[in-house]
Short mmCIF file of C-alpha atoms in Angstrom, two decimals:
data_model
loop_
_atom_site.label_atom_id
_atom_site.label_comp_id
_atom_site.label_asym_id
_atom_site.label_seq_id
_atom_site.Cartn_x
_atom_site.Cartn_y
_atom_site.Cartn_z
CA MET A 357 91.04 85.56 97.73
CA LYS A 358 91.36 84.77 101.42
CA LEU A 359 88.96 87.46 102.77
CA LYS A 360 89.05 86.33 106.39
CA LEU A 361 92.85 86.39 106.49
CA ALA A 362 92.90 89.76 104.73
CA VAL A 363 90.42 91.23 107.22
CA ILE A 364 92.31 89.88 110.23
CA PHE A 365 95.63 91.19 108.83
CA GLY A 366 94.02 94.54 108.11
CA ILE A 367 92.79 94.87 111.69
CA LEU A 368 96.26 93.82 113.01
CA ILE A 369 97.98 96.37 110.82
CA TRP A 370 95.75 99.14 112.03
CA PHE A 371 96.08 98.03 115.74
CA ILE A 372 99.87 97.51 115.73
CA THR A 373 100.55 100.75 113.82
CA HIS A 374 98.44 102.76 116.37
CA LEU A 375 100.12 100.94 119.25
CA VAL A 376 103.62 101.53 118.09
CA THR A 377 102.99 105.17 117.23
CA ALA A 378 101.35 105.79 120.60
CA TYR A 379 104.49 104.51 122.42
CA LEU A 380 107.08 106.00 120.07
CA ASN A 381 105.41 109.34 119.28
CA PRO A 382 106.50 111.14 122.45
CA ILE A 383 110.16 110.30 121.62
CA PHE A 384 109.94 111.63 118.13
CA ILE A 385 107.90 114.75 119.07
CA ASP A 386 110.57 115.77 121.63
CA ASN A 387 113.48 115.28 119.33
CA VAL A 388 111.91 116.27 115.91
CA PRO A 389 108.92 118.56 116.67
CA TYR A 390 107.72 119.47 113.25
CA VAL A 391 108.17 116.23 111.36
CA ASN A 392 105.61 113.45 111.60
CA ILE A 393 107.40 110.67 109.81
CA LEU A 394 106.66 108.05 112.47
CA VAL A 395 103.20 107.09 111.24
CA PRO A 396 104.02 106.56 107.59
CA VAL A 397 107.25 104.59 108.27
CA THR A 398 105.55 102.44 110.88
CA SER A 399 102.63 101.77 108.52
CA ILE A 400 104.97 100.83 105.59
CA VAL A 401 106.95 98.41 107.67
CA ILE A 402 103.98 96.71 109.32
CA THR A 403 102.03 96.63 105.99
CA GLY A 404 105.06 95.08 104.27
CA PHE A 405 105.34 92.47 106.99
CA PHE A 406 101.68 91.36 106.92
CA GLY A 407 101.58 91.77 103.07
CA ILE A 408 104.39 89.15 102.84
CA LEU A 409 102.52 86.91 105.28
CA TYR A 410 99.32 87.30 103.16
CA ILE A 411 101.05 86.79 99.75
CA ARG A 412 102.84 83.69 100.98
CA THR A 413 99.50 81.79 101.19
CA ILE A 414 98.52 82.63 97.61
CA GLU A 415 99.53 80.16 94.83
CA THR A 416 98.21 81.80 91.64
CA ASN A 417 97.58 85.34 90.34
CA GLU A 418 99.64 87.03 93.03
CA VAL A 419 99.55 90.50 91.55
CA VAL A 420 95.79 90.72 91.54
CA GLU A 421 95.59 89.06 94.98
CA GLY A 422 98.21 91.59 96.30
CA PHE A 423 96.12 94.47 95.02
CA LEU A 424 92.89 93.02 96.38
CA GLY A 425 94.63 92.30 99.78
CA GLY A 426 95.84 95.88 99.92
CA ALA A 427 92.36 97.11 99.17
CA VAL A 428 91.02 95.06 102.07
CA PHE A 429 93.83 96.36 104.32
CA ALA A 430 92.88 99.98 103.43
CA ILE A 431 89.14 99.36 103.89
CA MET A 432 89.75 97.85 107.28
CA ASN A 433 91.87 100.87 108.19
CA ILE A 434 89.04 103.14 107.25
CA ILE A 435 86.49 101.12 109.20
CA CYS A 436 88.72 100.91 112.31
CA ASP A 437 89.35 104.72 112.17
CA PHE A 438 85.65 105.31 111.76
CA ILE A 439 84.73 103.04 114.69
CA LEU A 440 87.38 104.74 116.85
CA SER A 441 85.82 108.07 116.17
CA ILE A 442 82.19 106.87 116.71
CA LEU A 443 82.68 105.05 119.98
CA PRO A 444 83.79 108.11 121.97
CA ASN A 445 80.90 110.12 120.27
CA THR A 446 83.15 112.67 118.63
CA ARG A 447 83.21 114.09 115.19
CA PRO A 448 84.55 111.54 112.71
CA ILE A 449 88.16 112.32 111.93
CA ILE A 450 87.59 110.98 108.37
CA LEU A 451 85.61 114.24 107.69
CA ASP A 452 88.67 116.44 108.51
CA ASN A 453 90.58 117.88 105.61
CA ASN A 454 93.90 117.27 107.28
CA PHE A 455 93.00 113.58 107.83
CA LEU A 456 92.25 113.10 104.14
CA MET A 457 95.50 114.71 103.11
CA ASN A 458 97.42 112.25 105.20
CA PHE A 459 95.19 109.18 104.65
CA ILE A 460 94.99 109.14 100.83
CA PRO A 461 98.69 108.70 100.32
CA MET A 462 98.68 105.92 102.94
CA ILE A 463 95.96 104.12 100.97
CA ILE A 464 97.97 104.49 97.71
CA THR A 465 101.13 103.33 99.52
CA THR A 466 99.34 100.30 100.95
CA LEU A 467 98.00 99.37 97.54
CA LEU A 468 101.54 99.84 96.00
CA ILE A 469 103.23 97.79 98.65
CA THR A 470 100.86 94.81 98.47
CA THR A 471 100.74 94.87 94.65
CA PHE A 472 104.50 95.01 94.43
CA LEU A 473 104.79 92.10 96.87
CA GLY A 474 102.43 90.12 94.63
CA TYR A 475 104.59 90.98 91.61
CA LEU A 476 107.70 89.80 93.45
CA ALA A 477 106.01 86.60 94.54
CA GLN A 478 105.30 85.45 91.02
CA MET A 479 108.92 85.95 89.92
CA ASN A 480 111.31 83.03 89.91
CA ILE A 481 114.47 84.35 91.46
CA ASP A 482 117.61 82.15 91.41
CA LEU A 483 120.29 83.64 93.72
CA LYS A 484 123.68 81.98 93.01
#
């Protein structure tokens, strides 16, 4: 496992997801006020992109490496969210019930995306 690369990608996934949603959220809130689809879609696209970059460097056992990479991505997301709530000296958002109801599906989605990318990486596909 390339832990250093997975940690860097996990931080980049968190940072880019929050950056994109911070800029696009006002547009979506004005047009679709009661639906918060921006964060999950952005997270899925960015996790898929960095998951592909991570899996491309792996030569053997891609499914397990995809799962472990997704686990590191999710752990880095938890750590970055926790640091973001500690630095301004506020109550950790991880302890909120609403946060957990949104965060647990994103962990599962991240693990599924990276594991599926690992599965696809081990396949020999011949497009004719």
